[in-house]
Short mmCIF file of C-alpha atoms and ligand atoms in Angstrom, two decimals:
data_model
loop_
_atom_site.label_atom_id
_atom_site.label_comp_id
_atom_site.label_asym_id
_atom_site.label_seq_id
_atom_site.Cartn_x
_atom_site.Cartn_y
_atom_site.Cartn_z
CA MET A 67 101.22 114.10 119.74
CA LYS A 68 99.99 113.60 116.21
CA LYS A 69 100.49 110.03 115.12
CA GLU A 70 103.17 109.74 112.46
CA LYS A 71 102.27 108.22 109.12
CA ILE A 72 104.79 105.56 108.33
CA ILE A 73 104.88 103.41 105.21
CA LEU A 74 106.64 100.09 105.02
CA THR A 75 106.62 97.58 102.22
CA GLY A 76 108.97 95.20 100.50
CA ASP A 77 109.67 92.38 98.10
CA ARG A 78 111.36 89.02 98.20
CA PRO A 79 114.51 89.29 96.10
CA THR A 80 114.05 86.13 94.06
CA GLY A 81 114.24 87.71 90.60
CA LYS A 82 114.45 90.96 88.74
CA LEU A 83 111.28 93.03 88.95
CA HIS A 84 108.93 93.16 85.96
CA ILE A 85 106.18 95.45 84.71
CA GLY A 86 103.65 93.49 86.77
CA HIS A 87 105.50 94.71 89.87
CA TYR A 88 105.62 98.15 88.33
CA VAL A 89 101.87 98.58 87.84
CA GLY A 90 101.01 96.56 90.94
CA SER A 91 103.25 98.31 93.42
CA LEU A 92 106.38 100.19 92.34
CA ARG A 93 104.63 103.00 90.50
CA ARG A 94 102.45 103.65 93.54
CA ARG A 95 105.38 103.63 95.92
CA VAL A 96 107.09 106.36 93.95
CA GLU A 97 103.88 108.42 94.01
CA LEU A 98 103.55 107.92 97.76
CA GLN A 99 107.19 108.83 98.22
CA ASN A 100 106.74 112.05 96.29
CA SER A 101 103.37 112.96 97.79
CA GLY A 102 104.92 114.45 100.88
CA LEU A 103 102.07 113.01 102.96
CA TYR A 104 104.15 110.49 104.91
CA ASP A 105 106.61 111.06 107.69
CA ARG A 106 108.78 108.07 106.85
CA ILE A 107 108.94 105.48 104.12
CA PHE A 108 110.73 102.16 104.31
CA VAL A 109 111.10 99.85 101.34
CA PHE A 110 113.05 96.69 102.00
CA GLU A 111 114.25 93.49 100.46
CA ALA A 112 112.89 90.50 102.39
CA ASP A 113 115.89 88.27 101.74
CA GLY A 114 115.29 86.30 104.93
CA GLN A 115 111.76 85.57 103.77
CA ALA A 116 113.08 84.65 100.31
CA LEU A 117 115.38 82.11 101.98
CA THR A 118 112.47 80.33 103.65
CA ASP A 119 111.95 78.41 100.41
CA ASN A 120 115.39 78.90 98.88
CA ILE A 121 117.69 77.86 101.68
CA ASP A 122 119.59 75.52 99.34
CA ASN A 123 120.11 78.33 96.83
CA PRO A 124 121.35 81.41 98.68
CA ALA A 125 123.26 82.57 95.58
CA LYS A 126 119.94 83.24 93.85
CA VAL A 127 118.75 85.47 96.67
CA ARG A 128 122.13 87.13 97.05
CA SER A 129 122.44 88.12 93.39
CA ASN A 130 118.90 89.41 93.28
CA VAL A 131 119.44 91.71 96.26
CA ILE A 132 121.45 93.95 93.92
CA GLU A 133 119.11 93.46 90.95
CA VAL A 134 116.07 94.51 92.98
CA ALA A 135 117.95 97.48 94.44
CA LEU A 136 118.75 98.55 90.86
CA ASP A 137 115.07 98.19 89.95
CA TYR A 138 114.06 100.31 92.96
CA LEU A 139 116.44 103.09 92.02
CA ALA A 140 115.52 102.80 88.34
CA VAL A 141 111.80 103.39 88.94
CA GLY A 142 112.53 106.47 90.99
CA LEU A 143 112.69 105.43 94.63
CA ASP A 144 114.95 108.06 96.07
CA PRO A 145 117.24 107.09 98.94
CA THR A 146 117.08 110.61 100.32
CA LYS A 147 113.32 110.20 100.80
CA THR A 148 112.89 106.46 101.22
CA THR A 149 114.97 104.21 103.43
CA LEU A 150 116.00 101.21 101.35
CA PHE A 151 117.27 98.29 103.41
CA ILE A 152 117.81 94.54 103.59
CA GLN A 153 115.86 92.43 106.07
CA SER A 154 118.68 90.07 107.11
CA GLN A 155 120.82 92.99 108.27
CA ILE A 156 118.36 93.94 111.00
CA PRO A 157 118.80 91.36 113.79
CA GLU A 158 116.09 93.11 115.85
CA LEU A 159 113.58 91.58 113.43
CA CYS A 160 114.58 88.09 114.58
CA GLU A 161 114.24 89.13 118.18
CA LEU A 162 110.75 90.53 117.70
CA THR A 163 109.74 87.46 115.68
CA PHE A 164 110.89 85.29 118.60
CA TYR A 165 108.31 86.89 120.92
CA PHE A 166 105.64 87.23 118.26
CA MET A 167 105.79 83.45 117.77
CA ASP A 168 104.20 83.13 121.22
CA LEU A 169 101.28 85.35 120.29
CA VAL A 170 99.90 83.20 117.48
CA SER A 171 98.76 79.60 117.38
CA VAL A 172 99.69 76.89 114.89
CA ALA A 173 96.00 76.56 114.05
CA ARG A 174 95.76 80.26 113.26
CA LEU A 175 98.77 80.06 110.95
CA GLN A 176 97.31 77.04 109.22
CA ARG A 177 94.25 79.08 108.37
CA ASN A 178 96.23 81.78 106.53
CA PRO A 179 94.94 81.34 102.95
CA THR A 180 97.98 82.88 101.24
CA VAL A 181 100.39 80.55 103.01
CA LYS A 182 98.06 77.63 102.31
CA THR A 183 98.11 78.36 98.57
CA GLU A 184 101.86 78.91 98.53
CA ILE A 185 102.53 75.65 100.35
CA GLY A 186 100.40 73.85 97.77
CA MET A 187 102.16 75.54 94.87
CA ARG A 188 105.61 74.63 96.13
CA GLY A 189 104.77 70.96 96.62
CA PHE A 190 106.47 70.70 100.02
CA GLY A 191 104.39 67.62 100.88
CA GLU A 192 105.15 66.67 104.48
CA SER A 193 108.36 68.70 104.50
CA ILE A 194 107.19 72.26 104.96
CA PRO A 195 110.09 74.29 106.36
CA VAL A 196 109.12 75.73 109.75
CA GLY A 197 110.49 79.11 108.64
CA PHE A 198 108.22 79.11 105.60
CA PHE A 199 105.19 78.12 107.60
CA THR A 200 105.84 80.87 110.12
CA TYR A 201 106.88 83.64 107.74
CA PRO A 202 103.66 85.59 108.41
CA VAL A 203 104.91 85.98 112.00
CA SER A 204 108.25 87.30 110.82
CA GLN A 205 106.41 89.57 108.39
CA ALA A 206 104.35 90.91 111.29
CA ALA A 207 107.63 91.72 113.03
CA ASP A 208 108.92 93.51 109.89
CA ILE A 209 105.90 95.75 110.02
CA ALA A 210 105.68 96.30 113.77
CA ALA A 211 109.41 96.93 114.25
CA PHE A 212 109.11 100.05 112.10
CA ARG A 213 105.79 101.09 113.62
CA ALA A 214 104.35 101.12 110.13
CA THR A 215 100.87 102.60 109.91
CA HIS A 216 100.40 101.92 106.18
CA VAL A 217 101.48 98.88 104.18
CA PRO A 218 101.01 99.24 100.41
CA ALA A 219 100.56 95.70 99.09
CA GLY A 220 98.50 93.48 96.83
CA GLU A 221 95.36 91.70 97.96
CA ASP A 222 97.33 88.45 98.45
CA GLN A 223 98.98 90.21 101.39
CA GLU A 224 95.70 90.96 103.17
CA PRO A 225 95.84 87.86 105.39
CA MET A 226 99.40 88.81 106.39
CA ILE A 227 98.39 92.28 107.48
CA GLU A 228 95.37 90.92 109.34
CA GLN A 229 97.61 88.46 111.14
CA CYS A 230 99.99 91.29 112.03
CA ARG A 231 97.13 93.34 113.42
CA GLU A 232 96.01 90.42 115.58
CA ILE A 233 99.50 89.87 116.95
CA VAL A 234 99.98 93.57 117.68
CA ARG A 235 96.56 93.76 119.39
CA ARG A 236 97.40 90.80 121.54
CA PHE A 237 100.79 92.21 122.46
CA ASN A 238 99.27 95.55 123.42
CA HIS A 239 96.51 93.84 125.38
CA ILE A 240 98.98 91.89 127.48
CA TYR A 241 101.77 94.46 127.86
CA GLY A 242 100.07 97.82 127.33
CA GLU A 243 99.89 100.08 124.27
CA THR A 244 103.33 99.68 122.72
CA LEU A 245 103.04 98.69 119.07
CA THR A 246 101.08 100.09 116.13
CA GLU A 247 98.36 98.29 114.19
CA PRO A 248 99.02 98.76 110.48
CA GLU A 249 96.51 99.02 107.69
CA ILE A 250 96.90 97.72 104.17
CA MET A 251 96.81 100.12 101.20
CA LEU A 252 95.47 98.16 98.25
CA PRO A 253 96.14 99.27 94.67
CA ASP A 254 93.41 101.68 93.56
CA ASN A 255 93.09 100.81 89.86
CA SER A 256 91.57 97.44 89.08
CA ALA A 257 93.83 97.02 86.02
CA CYS A 258 96.73 97.23 88.45
CA LEU A 259 95.67 94.41 90.68
CA ARG A 260 97.22 91.74 88.52
CA LEU A 261 98.82 92.07 85.14
CA PRO A 262 98.64 88.82 83.15
CA GLY A 263 101.74 87.36 81.50
CA THR A 264 102.45 88.09 77.84
CA ASP A 265 101.07 84.61 77.05
CA GLY A 266 97.69 85.47 78.58
CA LYS A 267 98.25 83.33 81.68
CA ALA A 268 96.90 84.77 84.89
CA LYS A 269 100.23 85.88 86.31
CA MET A 270 103.63 87.05 85.20
CA SER A 271 106.16 84.61 86.50
CA LYS A 272 109.74 83.89 85.77
CA SER A 273 109.17 80.15 85.52
CA LEU A 274 106.51 80.66 82.83
CA GLY A 275 108.83 82.94 80.83
CA ASN A 276 106.02 85.42 80.24
CA CYS A 277 107.45 88.54 81.87
CA ILE A 278 108.57 91.88 80.57
CA TYR A 279 111.35 92.98 82.91
CA LEU A 280 112.18 96.57 83.81
CA ALA A 281 115.72 95.68 82.79
CA ASP A 282 114.75 94.37 79.31
CA THR A 283 116.30 96.13 76.34
CA ALA A 284 114.13 98.04 73.87
CA ASP A 285 114.51 95.17 71.39
CA GLU A 286 113.42 92.58 73.93
CA VAL A 287 110.37 94.64 74.80
CA GLU A 288 109.45 95.02 71.16
CA ARG A 289 109.84 91.30 70.51
CA LYS A 290 107.75 90.41 73.56
CA VAL A 291 104.97 92.82 72.65
CA LYS A 292 104.89 91.52 69.07
CA SER A 293 104.45 87.93 70.20
CA MET A 294 101.82 88.74 72.83
CA TYR A 295 98.67 86.69 73.23
CA THR A 296 95.59 88.41 71.79
CA ASP A 297 92.31 86.84 70.68
CA PRO A 298 92.94 83.44 69.05
CA GLY A 299 89.66 83.83 67.13
CA HIS A 300 90.81 87.07 65.51
CA LEU A 301 92.36 85.54 62.39
CA ARG A 302 91.76 88.13 59.68
CA VAL A 303 91.90 91.88 60.14
CA SER A 304 88.25 92.05 59.14
CA ASP A 305 87.15 89.58 61.85
CA PRO A 306 85.52 90.99 64.98
CA GLY A 307 87.91 90.71 67.91
CA LYS A 308 87.48 90.07 71.64
CA ILE A 309 88.82 92.47 74.24
CA GLU A 310 88.25 90.31 77.27
CA GLY A 311 91.27 88.14 78.05
CA ASN A 312 93.18 89.91 75.28
CA CYS A 313 96.49 90.88 76.86
CA VAL A 314 97.23 93.71 74.50
CA PHE A 315 94.12 95.50 75.70
CA THR A 316 94.68 94.55 79.33
CA TYR A 317 98.12 96.15 79.10
CA LEU A 318 96.69 99.21 77.40
CA ASP A 319 94.19 99.51 80.26
CA ALA A 320 97.10 99.55 82.66
CA PHE A 321 99.55 101.77 80.78
CA CYS A 322 97.89 103.94 78.19
CA CYS A 323 96.64 107.46 78.82
CA PRO A 324 94.70 109.80 76.48
CA ASP A 325 97.69 111.81 75.24
CA HIS A 326 99.38 108.66 73.96
CA PHE A 327 96.85 108.70 71.12
CA GLY A 328 97.92 112.11 69.92
CA ARG A 329 101.53 111.00 69.91
CA TYR A 330 101.30 107.50 68.48
CA LEU A 331 97.84 106.80 67.07
CA PRO A 332 96.13 110.04 66.08
CA ASP A 333 93.33 108.26 64.17
CA TYR A 334 91.71 107.42 67.51
CA ALA A 335 90.69 109.72 70.32
CA SER A 336 90.56 107.22 73.14
CA LEU A 337 91.08 103.65 74.22
CA ASP A 338 87.32 103.09 74.14
CA GLU A 339 87.24 104.09 70.49
CA LEU A 340 90.08 101.69 69.72
CA LYS A 341 88.28 98.88 71.55
CA VAL A 342 85.03 99.52 69.71
CA HIS A 343 86.80 99.31 66.37
CA TYR A 344 88.59 96.10 67.36
CA MET A 345 85.33 94.46 68.44
CA ARG A 346 83.57 95.55 65.27
CA GLY A 347 86.34 94.12 63.07
CA GLY A 348 88.71 95.81 60.65
CA LEU A 349 91.48 96.55 63.14
CA GLY A 350 94.54 94.30 62.96
CA ASP A 351 96.49 93.01 65.97
CA MET A 352 99.74 94.39 64.60
CA LYS A 353 98.47 97.95 64.63
CA VAL A 354 97.34 97.68 68.24
CA LYS A 355 100.60 95.98 69.23
CA LYS A 356 102.62 98.70 67.57
CA PHE A 357 100.72 101.27 69.62
CA LEU A 358 101.21 99.30 72.83
CA GLY A 359 104.91 98.94 71.99
CA ALA A 360 105.24 102.72 71.70
CA VAL A 361 103.36 103.28 74.98
CA MET A 362 105.55 100.73 76.77
CA GLN A 363 108.82 102.07 75.39
CA GLU A 364 107.89 105.59 76.45
CA MET A 365 107.31 104.36 79.98
CA LEU A 366 110.29 102.01 80.15
CA GLU A 367 112.92 104.16 78.47
CA PRO A 368 113.65 106.49 81.42
CA ILE A 369 113.62 103.51 83.79
CA ARG A 370 116.08 101.65 81.57
CA LYS A 371 118.32 104.68 81.36
CA ARG A 372 118.43 105.22 85.11
CA ARG A 373 119.03 101.53 85.67
CA ALA A 374 122.01 101.56 83.29
CA GLU A 375 123.47 104.57 85.11
CA TRP A 376 123.28 102.86 88.49
CA GLU A 377 124.55 99.62 86.99
CA SER A 378 127.76 101.37 86.04
CA ASP A 379 128.22 102.37 89.69
CA ILE A 380 127.41 99.33 91.81
CA PRO A 381 129.57 100.51 94.76
CA SER A 382 127.20 103.47 95.21
CA VAL A 383 124.22 101.12 95.21
CA VAL A 384 125.86 99.02 97.90
CA GLU A 385 126.57 102.17 99.89
CA ILE A 386 122.91 103.25 99.65
CA LEU A 387 121.84 99.87 101.01
CA ARG A 388 124.45 99.97 103.77
CA LYS A 389 123.29 103.41 104.91
CA GLY A 390 119.66 102.36 104.65
CA CYS A 391 120.32 99.33 106.84
CA GLU A 392 122.01 101.53 109.43
CA GLU A 393 119.05 103.93 109.55
CA ALA A 394 116.56 101.09 109.66
CA ARG A 395 118.44 99.38 112.46
CA GLU A 396 118.27 102.46 114.63
CA VAL A 397 114.49 102.56 114.29
CA ALA A 398 114.06 98.84 114.93
CA ALA A 399 116.40 99.00 117.93
CA ASP A 400 114.32 101.81 119.37
CA THR A 401 111.13 99.76 119.01
CA MET A 402 112.83 96.76 120.60
CA ASP A 403 113.80 98.89 123.60
CA ASP A 404 110.11 99.70 124.05
CA VAL A 405 109.15 96.06 123.57
CA ARG A 406 111.61 94.79 126.17
CA ARG A 407 110.54 97.50 128.58
CA ALA A 408 106.86 96.66 128.07
CA MET A 409 107.57 92.96 128.59
CA LYS A 410 109.78 93.79 131.58
CA ILE A 411 112.63 91.72 130.22
CA ASN A 412 115.05 94.66 130.23
CA TYR A 413 116.63 93.23 133.38
CA PHE A 414 119.87 95.18 133.33
CA ASP A 415 118.41 98.57 132.40
CA ASP A 416 115.61 98.55 134.86
CA THR A 417 117.30 97.44 138.03
CA SER A 418 114.03 97.76 139.95
CA LEU A 419 113.05 94.43 138.39
CA MET A 420 115.90 92.82 140.33
CA ASP A 421 115.72 95.12 143.34
CA GLU A 422 112.17 93.99 144.05
CA ARG A 423 113.43 90.46 144.53
CA ALA A 424 116.40 91.61 146.57
CA ALA A 425 114.02 93.43 148.86
CA GLY A 426 112.12 90.20 149.32
CA LYS A 427 109.07 91.27 147.33
CA GLU A 428 108.03 88.63 144.91
CA ASP A 429 105.68 89.57 142.16
N1 LIG B 761 105.53 88.88 101.54
C1 LIG B 761 105.92 89.98 100.71
C2 LIG B 761 106.01 89.47 99.26
O1 LIG B 761 105.75 88.34 99.01
C3 LIG B 761 107.23 90.59 101.10
C4 LIG B 761 107.23 91.15 102.49
C5 LIG B 761 107.94 90.70 103.56
C6 LIG B 761 106.48 92.29 102.94
N2 LIG B 761 107.71 91.44 104.65
C7 LIG B 761 106.81 92.43 104.31
C8 LIG B 761 105.59 93.15 102.35
C9 LIG B 761 106.23 93.44 105.10
C10 LIG B 761 105.01 94.16 103.11
C11 LIG B 761 105.34 94.30 104.49
O2 LIG B 761 106.39 90.19 98.39
#
């Protein structure tokens, strides 16, 4: 039998999604969804994982479950092609995590560089929640439960996927080929790896207030683009400007394509030409920002429109999630049947396990 190609990926619902998520992952997911190359696609909200450092604020996670679902639908994830579901509604994931916990050591988890950084950033001190520390194990279960072969994710997720592969290998080694080793699909365009915030800081983050959200109005987007960080040394239009570290150009790298010039800035043929002029001097920030604004609005407008449509029909969004959870649960339950059978802990299905003892044969 030909091995199925199964995609699984997800996000922690801790805030609305922004254009950093869009270039880094969402845009690609929609392409993958529409490519027709995959047998199944699962995109889920890791609300359980979000709770590992928000357990005192479940309202935040709860409200963002709907916001993120709206963002998914707005960018073009299509529930008839992609199963959208919520992690906490799939109890099989807890069950698989329970066994996976025995296949990884504390020392191995302590070496996971992503978790290490995150623990430092959150300032847990001596009080690291066990659930947070072990979330890579639960993440391995998320992936394995759906037999995912491909996990589209950013490079920060590489250690998670590696850990999942190790756990799956160990499981299969002990109990026989049962689970699938996934591989990560990294973003292919370097401009997509990480979009800086509008203030030029390395990352878009809600706490820094430097995000452009998919749900922002046209006015908000315009205001944010206008106040974007450029080159602090570029004081007069005639001054030569720097491209490196200049957000406006980083964003253009990520979003602009050749035909945008014809539509919005016909004096230039390409982004390279625009850059050359900026570096030489004589090109003002406002002109470039106006162009970027037009490029961004063109991209965001259809997303905003679709989001508004779904927003006026929240019960349908809830129904999509409910159906998605049902579908997802069937798949995870099926994997768990195989897992229990492989581990020979399906005592009541496989009566031979008990019969052996009854017949006096101890194994
Ligand atoms: N850790 C991911 C994030 O921070 C979310 C996530 C949870 C995930 N489980 C996953 C991603 C499984 C890919 C596959 O966004």
